[in-house]
GROMACS .gro file of C-alpha atoms in nm:
model
  369
    1UNK     CA    1   9.175   7.320   6.674
    2UNK     CA    2   8.829   7.409   6.800
    3UNK     CA    3   8.800   7.774   6.898
    4UNK     CA    4   8.457   7.773   7.057
    5UNK     CA    5   8.438   7.989   7.367
    6UNK     CA    6   8.078   7.901   7.443
    7UNK     CA    7   7.759   8.091   7.378
    8UNK     CA    8   7.543   8.002   7.677
    9UNK     CA    9   7.558   8.166   8.016
   10UNK     CA   10   7.358   7.873   8.152
   11UNK     CA   11   7.666   7.657   8.086
   12UNK     CA   12   7.908   7.919   8.208
   13UNK     CA   13   8.146   7.673   8.365
   14UNK     CA   14   8.228   7.540   8.020
   15UNK     CA   15   8.327   7.893   7.920
   16UNK     CA   16   8.547   7.930   8.227
   17UNK     CA   17   8.696   7.584   8.184
   18UNK     CA   18   8.803   7.664   7.828
   19UNK     CA   19   9.030   7.935   7.962
   20UNK     CA   20   9.199   7.707   8.214
   21UNK     CA   21   9.430   7.524   7.975
   22UNK     CA   22   9.672   7.760   7.807
   23UNK     CA   23   9.790   7.708   7.452
   24UNK     CA   24  10.009   7.897   7.212
   25UNK     CA   25   9.924   8.265   7.192
   26UNK     CA   26   9.914   8.243   6.814
   27UNK     CA   27   9.630   7.991   6.839
   28UNK     CA   28   9.430   8.230   7.055
   29UNK     CA   29   9.498   8.518   6.820
   30UNK     CA   30   9.371   8.304   6.532
   31UNK     CA   31   9.066   8.226   6.741
   32UNK     CA   32   8.999   8.594   6.804
   33UNK     CA   33   9.018   8.663   6.432
   34UNK     CA   34   8.746   8.403   6.375
   35UNK     CA   35   8.519   8.514   6.660
   36UNK     CA   36   8.413   8.872   6.719
   37UNK     CA   37   8.378   8.900   7.096
   38UNK     CA   38   8.097   9.150   7.051
   39UNK     CA   39   7.892   8.878   6.880
   40UNK     CA   40   7.926   8.636   7.174
   41UNK     CA   41   7.657   8.630   7.440
   42UNK     CA   42   7.734   8.851   7.738
   43UNK     CA   43   7.826   8.693   8.070
   44UNK     CA   44   7.649   8.788   8.392
   45UNK     CA   45   7.933   8.888   8.630
   46UNK     CA   46   7.746   8.728   8.921
   47UNK     CA   47   7.742   8.396   8.737
   48UNK     CA   48   8.112   8.417   8.655
   49UNK     CA   49   8.194   8.504   9.016
   50UNK     CA   50   7.994   8.204   9.134
   51UNK     CA   51   8.181   7.976   8.895
   52UNK     CA   52   8.516   8.112   9.015
   53UNK     CA   53   8.417   8.047   9.375
   54UNK     CA   54   8.324   7.688   9.289
   55UNK     CA   55   8.676   7.638   9.151
   56UNK     CA   56   8.819   7.799   9.465
   57UNK     CA   57   8.604   7.620   9.723
   58UNK     CA   58   8.898   7.423   9.866
   59UNK     CA   59   9.104   7.739   9.916
   60UNK     CA   60   9.078   7.973  10.217
   61UNK     CA   61   8.820   8.252  10.178
   62UNK     CA   62   8.936   8.575  10.016
   63UNK     CA   63   9.061   8.858  10.234
   64UNK     CA   64   8.815   9.131  10.332
   65UNK     CA   65   8.919   9.486  10.249
   66UNK     CA   66   8.711   9.798  10.307
   67UNK     CA   67   8.680  10.122  10.116
   68UNK     CA   68   8.776  10.441  10.298
   69UNK     CA   69   8.553  10.741  10.228
   70UNK     CA   70   8.783  11.033  10.146
   71UNK     CA   71   8.540  11.307  10.040
   72UNK     CA   72   8.261  11.347  10.294
   73UNK     CA   73   7.964  11.564  10.199
   74UNK     CA   74   8.097  11.629   9.850
   75UNK     CA   75   7.811  11.649   9.604
   76UNK     CA   76   7.864  11.500   9.260
   77UNK     CA   77   7.628  11.502   8.966
   78UNK     CA   78   7.755  11.173   8.827
   79UNK     CA   79   7.839  10.821   8.937
   80UNK     CA   80   8.198  10.778   9.054
   81UNK     CA   81   8.446  10.625   8.811
   82UNK     CA   82   8.611  10.323   8.973
   83UNK     CA   83   8.969  10.259   8.863
   84UNK     CA   84   9.162   9.944   8.955
   85UNK     CA   85   9.541   9.915   8.926
   86UNK     CA   86   9.709   9.577   8.965
   87UNK     CA   87  10.028   9.392   8.880
   88UNK     CA   88   9.870   9.046   8.865
   89UNK     CA   89  10.201   8.851   8.845
   90UNK     CA   90  10.275   8.686   8.512
   91UNK     CA   91  10.211   8.314   8.535
   92UNK     CA   92  10.541   8.223   8.368
   93UNK     CA   93  10.735   8.442   8.614
   94UNK     CA   94  10.549   8.315   8.919
   95UNK     CA   95  10.620   7.954   8.827
   96UNK     CA   96  10.959   7.999   8.665
   97UNK     CA   97  11.164   8.303   8.766
   98UNK     CA   98  11.042   8.493   9.070
   99UNK     CA   99  11.143   8.232   9.332
  100UNK     CA  100  10.878   8.289   9.598
  101UNK     CA  101  11.045   8.053   9.841
  102UNK     CA  102  10.760   8.049  10.096
  103UNK     CA  103  10.482   8.005   9.841
  104UNK     CA  104  10.390   7.643   9.757
  105UNK     CA  105  10.385   7.569   9.385
  106UNK     CA  106  10.035   7.433   9.437
  107UNK     CA  107   9.918   7.786   9.520
  108UNK     CA  108  10.042   7.908   9.180
  109UNK     CA  109   9.842   7.661   8.968
  110UNK     CA  110   9.690   7.869   8.687
  111UNK     CA  111   9.360   7.680   8.696
  112UNK     CA  112   9.291   7.825   9.042
  113UNK     CA  113   9.509   8.136   9.054
  114UNK     CA  114   9.327   8.266   8.748
  115UNK     CA  115   9.000   8.240   8.937
  116UNK     CA  116   9.147   8.431   9.232
  117UNK     CA  117   9.244   8.713   8.996
  118UNK     CA  118   8.900   8.715   8.835
  119UNK     CA  119   8.733   8.705   9.175
  120UNK     CA  120   8.921   9.017   9.285
  121UNK     CA  121   8.814   9.199   8.968
  122UNK     CA  122   8.452   9.083   8.989
  123UNK     CA  123   8.415   9.175   9.357
  124UNK     CA  124   8.539   9.534   9.313
  125UNK     CA  125   8.364   9.591   8.976
  126UNK     CA  126   8.601   9.850   8.826
  127UNK     CA  127   8.480  10.073   8.544
  128UNK     CA  128   8.842  10.088   8.428
  129UNK     CA  129   9.096   9.813   8.491
  130UNK     CA  130   9.472   9.859   8.442
  131UNK     CA  131   9.692   9.551   8.466
  132UNK     CA  132  10.062   9.470   8.440
  133UNK     CA  133  10.237   9.134   8.387
  134UNK     CA  134   9.952   9.000   8.178
  135UNK     CA  135  10.063   8.684   7.996
  136UNK     CA  136   9.721   8.521   7.957
  137UNK     CA  137   9.549   8.802   7.769
  138UNK     CA  138   9.434   8.611   7.461
  139UNK     CA  139   9.320   8.292   7.630
  140UNK     CA  140   9.167   8.435   7.947
  141UNK     CA  141   9.125   8.807   8.005
  142UNK     CA  142   9.017   8.927   7.661
  143UNK     CA  143   8.760   8.651   7.593
  144UNK     CA  144   8.606   8.677   7.941
  145UNK     CA  145   8.620   9.051   8.010
  146UNK     CA  146   8.497   9.144   7.664
  147UNK     CA  147   8.183   8.940   7.738
  148UNK     CA  148   8.146   9.131   8.065
  149UNK     CA  149   8.117   9.451   7.861
  150UNK     CA  150   8.478   9.573   7.865
  151UNK     CA  151   8.674   9.704   7.568
  152UNK     CA  152   9.019   9.547   7.592
  153UNK     CA  153   9.367   9.659   7.484
  154UNK     CA  154   9.699   9.477   7.526
  155UNK     CA  155  10.055   9.590   7.457
  156UNK     CA  156  10.323   9.324   7.522
  157UNK     CA  157  10.688   9.379   7.599
  158UNK     CA  158  10.907   9.314   7.297
  159UNK     CA  159  11.157   9.108   7.499
  160UNK     CA  160  10.940   8.974   7.779
  161UNK     CA  161  11.124   8.767   8.043
  162UNK     CA  162  10.831   8.524   8.022
  163UNK     CA  163  10.968   8.406   7.688
  164UNK     CA  164  11.273   8.264   7.868
  165UNK     CA  165  11.054   8.028   8.072
  166UNK     CA  166  10.981   7.682   7.937
  167UNK     CA  167  10.615   7.623   7.841
  168UNK     CA  168  10.540   7.995   7.858
  169UNK     CA  169  10.216   8.144   7.731
  170UNK     CA  170  10.374   8.425   7.532
  171UNK     CA  171  10.506   8.767   7.636
  172UNK     CA  172  10.368   8.964   7.928
  173UNK     CA  173  10.261   9.324   7.897
  174UNK     CA  174  10.023   9.597   8.006
  175UNK     CA  175   9.649   9.581   7.946
  176UNK     CA  176   9.354   9.818   7.985
  177UNK     CA  177   8.985   9.736   8.008
  178UNK     CA  178   8.700   9.989   8.025
  179UNK     CA  179   8.323   9.944   8.034
  180UNK     CA  180   8.176  10.037   7.697
  181UNK     CA  181   7.843  10.129   7.855
  182UNK     CA  182   8.017  10.410   8.047
  183UNK     CA  183   8.289  10.531   7.808
  184UNK     CA  184   8.369  10.585   7.444
  185UNK     CA  185   8.724  10.545   7.314
  186UNK     CA  186   8.842  10.866   7.146
  187UNK     CA  187   9.207  10.776   7.089
  188UNK     CA  188   9.458  10.512   7.195
  189UNK     CA  189   9.837  10.511   7.192
  190UNK     CA  190  10.077  10.224   7.255
  191UNK     CA  191  10.402  10.372   7.385
  192UNK     CA  192  10.735  10.194   7.391
  193UNK     CA  193  10.925  10.392   7.652
  194UNK     CA  194  11.265  10.543   7.582
  195UNK     CA  195  11.557  10.611   7.817
  196UNK     CA  196  11.862  10.817   7.715
  197UNK     CA  197  11.712  10.829   7.364
  198UNK     CA  198  11.713  10.449   7.343
  199UNK     CA  199  11.403  10.238   7.301
  200UNK     CA  200  11.351  10.016   7.606
  201UNK     CA  201  11.163   9.697   7.680
  202UNK     CA  202  10.904   9.872   7.898
  203UNK     CA  203  10.572   9.992   7.761
  204UNK     CA  204  10.267  10.205   7.834
  205UNK     CA  205   9.914  10.244   7.698
  206UNK     CA  206   9.740  10.583   7.701
  207UNK     CA  207   9.374  10.615   7.603
  208UNK     CA  208   9.152  10.920   7.583
  209UNK     CA  209   8.797  10.831   7.686
  210UNK     CA  210   8.469  11.021   7.679
  211UNK     CA  211   8.238  10.969   7.975
  212UNK     CA  212   7.886  10.908   7.840
  213UNK     CA  213   7.719  11.047   8.151
  214UNK     CA  214   7.903  11.381   8.171
  215UNK     CA  215   8.044  11.426   7.822
  216UNK     CA  216   8.383  11.493   7.982
  217UNK     CA  217   8.707  11.370   7.828
  218UNK     CA  218   8.988  11.219   8.032
  219UNK     CA  219   9.300  11.013   7.970
  220UNK     CA  220   9.377  10.681   8.137
  221UNK     CA  221   9.733  10.547   8.116
  222UNK     CA  222   9.900  10.229   8.240
  223UNK     CA  223  10.270  10.144   8.260
  224UNK     CA  224  10.526   9.910   8.416
  225UNK     CA  225  10.875  10.057   8.458
  226UNK     CA  226  11.208   9.876   8.471
  227UNK     CA  227  11.262   9.660   8.781
  228UNK     CA  228  11.563   9.598   9.007
  229UNK     CA  229  11.796   9.800   9.226
  230UNK     CA  230  12.060   9.992   9.034
  231UNK     CA  231  11.824  10.101   8.758
  232UNK     CA  232  11.702  10.421   8.926
  233UNK     CA  233  11.835  10.658   8.657
  234UNK     CA  234  11.689  10.435   8.389
  235UNK     CA  235  11.343  10.448   8.553
  236UNK     CA  236  11.378  10.825   8.586
  237UNK     CA  237  11.444  10.856   8.213
  238UNK     CA  238  11.148  10.629   8.134
  239UNK     CA  239  10.927  10.839   8.359
  240UNK     CA  240  11.035  11.159   8.183
  241UNK     CA  241  10.955  11.005   7.846
  242UNK     CA  242  10.612  10.890   7.966
  243UNK     CA  243  10.533  11.232   8.111
  244UNK     CA  244  10.627  11.401   7.784
  245UNK     CA  245  10.401  11.165   7.591
  246UNK     CA  246  10.117  11.232   7.836
  247UNK     CA  247  10.166  11.609   7.811
  248UNK     CA  248  10.117  11.583   7.436
  249UNK     CA  249   9.816  11.354   7.464
  250UNK     CA  250   9.643  11.567   7.730
  251UNK     CA  251   9.730  11.894   7.552
  252UNK     CA  252   9.934  12.008   7.849
  253UNK     CA  253   9.684  11.889   8.114
  254UNK     CA  254   9.374  12.035   7.946
  255UNK     CA  255   9.241  11.678   7.947
  256UNK     CA  256   9.229  11.525   8.298
  257UNK     CA  257   9.466  11.233   8.349
  258UNK     CA  258   9.483  10.913   8.556
  259UNK     CA  259   9.809  10.713   8.545
  260UNK     CA  260   9.819  10.362   8.689
  261UNK     CA  261  10.134  10.159   8.719
  262UNK     CA  262  10.391   9.945   8.883
  263UNK     CA  263  10.672  10.199   8.884
  264UNK     CA  264  10.919   9.964   9.057
  265UNK     CA  265  11.020  10.275   9.249
  266UNK     CA  266  10.987  10.374   9.612
  267UNK     CA  267  10.865  10.730   9.689
  268UNK     CA  268  11.230  10.824   9.757
  269UNK     CA  269  11.324  10.774   9.391
  270UNK     CA  270  11.369  11.047   9.133
  271UNK     CA  271  11.093  10.914   8.906
  272UNK     CA  272  10.844  10.957   9.191
  273UNK     CA  273  10.954  11.319   9.237
  274UNK     CA  274  10.920  11.378   8.861
  275UNK     CA  275  10.557  11.272   8.871
  276UNK     CA  276  10.491  11.468   9.192
  277UNK     CA  277  10.641  11.788   9.049
  278UNK     CA  278  10.518  11.754   8.691
  279UNK     CA  279  10.341  12.043   8.518
  280UNK     CA  280  10.052  11.797   8.477
  281UNK     CA  281   9.970  11.873   8.845
  282UNK     CA  282   9.946  11.508   8.952
  283UNK     CA  283   9.886  11.370   9.298
  284UNK     CA  284   9.913  11.012   9.420
  285UNK     CA  285   9.570  10.886   9.524
  286UNK     CA  286   9.684  10.647   9.795
  287UNK     CA  287   9.860  10.925   9.987
  288UNK     CA  288   9.509  11.033  10.087
  289UNK     CA  289   9.477  10.726  10.310
  290UNK     CA  290   9.752  10.857  10.539
  291UNK     CA  291   9.659  11.076  10.840
  292UNK     CA  292   9.822  11.385  10.688
  293UNK     CA  293   9.744  11.301  10.326
  294UNK     CA  294  10.114  11.328  10.243
  295UNK     CA  295  10.254  10.976  10.294
  296UNK     CA  296  10.236  10.673  10.069
  297UNK     CA  297  10.128  10.335  10.214
  298UNK     CA  298  10.403  10.135  10.390
  299UNK     CA  299  10.385   9.868  10.119
  300UNK     CA  300  10.207   9.764   9.801
  301UNK     CA  301  10.412   9.445   9.750
  302UNK     CA  302  10.543   9.199  10.008
  303UNK     CA  303  10.722   8.875   9.923
  304UNK     CA  304  11.003   8.646  10.032
  305UNK     CA  305  11.274   8.555   9.783
  306UNK     CA  306  11.599   8.362   9.835
  307UNK     CA  307  11.773   8.695   9.903
  308UNK     CA  308  11.528   8.774  10.183
  309UNK     CA  309  11.206   8.959  10.254
  310UNK     CA  310  11.101   9.231  10.009
  311UNK     CA  311  10.852   9.488  10.137
  312UNK     CA  312  10.813   9.793   9.913
  313UNK     CA  313  10.578  10.064   9.791
  314UNK     CA  314  10.599  10.045   9.411
  315UNK     CA  315  10.242  10.078   9.278
  316UNK     CA  316  10.055  10.405   9.228
  317UNK     CA  317   9.745  10.570   9.090
  318UNK     CA  318   9.830  10.927   8.989
  319UNK     CA  319   9.554  11.173   8.898
  320UNK     CA  320   9.498  11.534   8.790
  321UNK     CA  321   9.418  11.696   9.121
  322UNK     CA  322   9.280  12.013   8.960
  323UNK     CA  323   9.015  11.821   8.766
  324UNK     CA  324   8.943  11.505   8.964
  325UNK     CA  325   8.850  11.419   9.322
  326UNK     CA  326   8.926  11.087   9.491
  327UNK     CA  327   8.603  11.003   9.673
  328UNK     CA  328   8.716  10.668   9.819
  329UNK     CA  329   9.005  10.422   9.811
  330UNK     CA  330   9.030  10.053   9.896
  331UNK     CA  331   9.228   9.986  10.212
  332UNK     CA  332   9.534   9.762  10.188
  333UNK     CA  333   9.575   9.419  10.342
  334UNK     CA  334   9.716   9.420  10.695
  335UNK     CA  335  10.031   9.233  10.791
  336UNK     CA  336   9.814   8.989  10.985
  337UNK     CA  337   9.602   8.916  10.678
  338UNK     CA  338   9.906   8.873  10.455
  339UNK     CA  339  10.058   8.625  10.700
  340UNK     CA  340  10.417   8.520  10.773
  341UNK     CA  341  10.478   8.358  10.434
  342UNK     CA  342  10.379   8.682  10.258
  343UNK     CA  343  10.257   8.694   9.896
  344UNK     CA  344  10.151   8.526   9.673
  345UNK     CA  345   9.964   8.261   9.869
  346UNK     CA  346   9.662   8.033   9.866
  347UNK     CA  347   9.461   8.340   9.972
  348UNK     CA  348   9.598   8.596   9.728
  349UNK     CA  349   9.713   8.547   9.369
  350UNK     CA  350   9.983   8.812   9.326
  351UNK     CA  351  10.284   8.952   9.507
  352UNK     CA  352  10.136   9.300   9.449
  353UNK     CA  353   9.819   9.436   9.608
  354UNK     CA  354   9.542   9.574   9.392
  355UNK     CA  355   9.473   9.947   9.428
  356UNK     CA  356   9.116  10.067   9.373
  357UNK     CA  357   8.994  10.429   9.376
  358UNK     CA  358   8.665  10.604   9.303
  359UNK     CA  359   8.699  10.934   9.114
  360UNK     CA  360   8.458  11.215   9.041
  361UNK     CA  361   8.507  11.511   8.811
  362UNK     CA  362   8.559  11.848   8.970
  363UNK     CA  363   8.236  12.045   8.937
  364UNK     CA  364   8.420  12.338   8.780
  365UNK     CA  365   8.578  12.202   8.458
  366UNK     CA  366   8.735  12.541   8.385
  367UNK     CA  367   8.917  12.559   8.718
  368UNK     CA  368   9.273  12.675   8.660
  369UNK     CA  369   9.572  12.446   8.719
   0.00000   0.00000   0.00000
């Protein structure tokens, strides 16, 4: 098998096209062993965005979302750190298990849906990207995002439901990507979450980064907790395990923390209260969009399954409120934009909305918790 991923940005479409046809994950892993991504020519993100839009030209234009300024007149001596959280919908699940009864199968074609996902990432230009339900890491996200300057990490579920789908592309899992020009990796931990002292199928990644511009350390974590009604206590136990791991990694909150994830839990659940009341002094960034700063958005996922309409708030960006400020956050799609058939759709590639926040360090790093 030929493993060339292309070396010329002038023929970028050939690079993009090579990621359109999925093969066995093992083949892509072999390919990555042969090719060091750092040795490949970088890709201009504007060129890649243009190529994605060529692929998508027969689809409706992407939705417009605006950033909301949350910290007026707050001086900062460094560029904000943009963090993007997104459950992108595993391709195998979208096509095989999730039963989006109002979404045409044509809208889920990987050749185009992949470009919708990339377009969303390229438009918002995150410094740090946290994804769940990634089942095209080796053939799409790692080879492309590494050439955009990101350092990439992937931790798959041991028993991914994707593996039960015919013609799957391997297990899904969590992935992190950070811009190497802005951050240095100090440490990285892959965490298989436990519940009631038992290892579970759900995972997390926690990485301590050093910001080149400020010299400050912080930890970025991503997770995806157990889904489905009836598993509330299980999610609570997973959340407790993750918090304990993060307490150890951040030395009891001495290192600022950002936790991104699909928690599969509404704000009424115990796991949400555990994060809200943790000794790590965490706040949920998207609460700041509400008039009183105390309420989560009305939804972060909205879909129609055979059992009916599912409209829930499940996705969060938690942050150390003593050490970090949220300077802006990306507004959510309106009900009118989402449309009566809900998500995913020809306009939007996932059943979950992306969350994007800009963070700055508190000017007093020694401020007490």
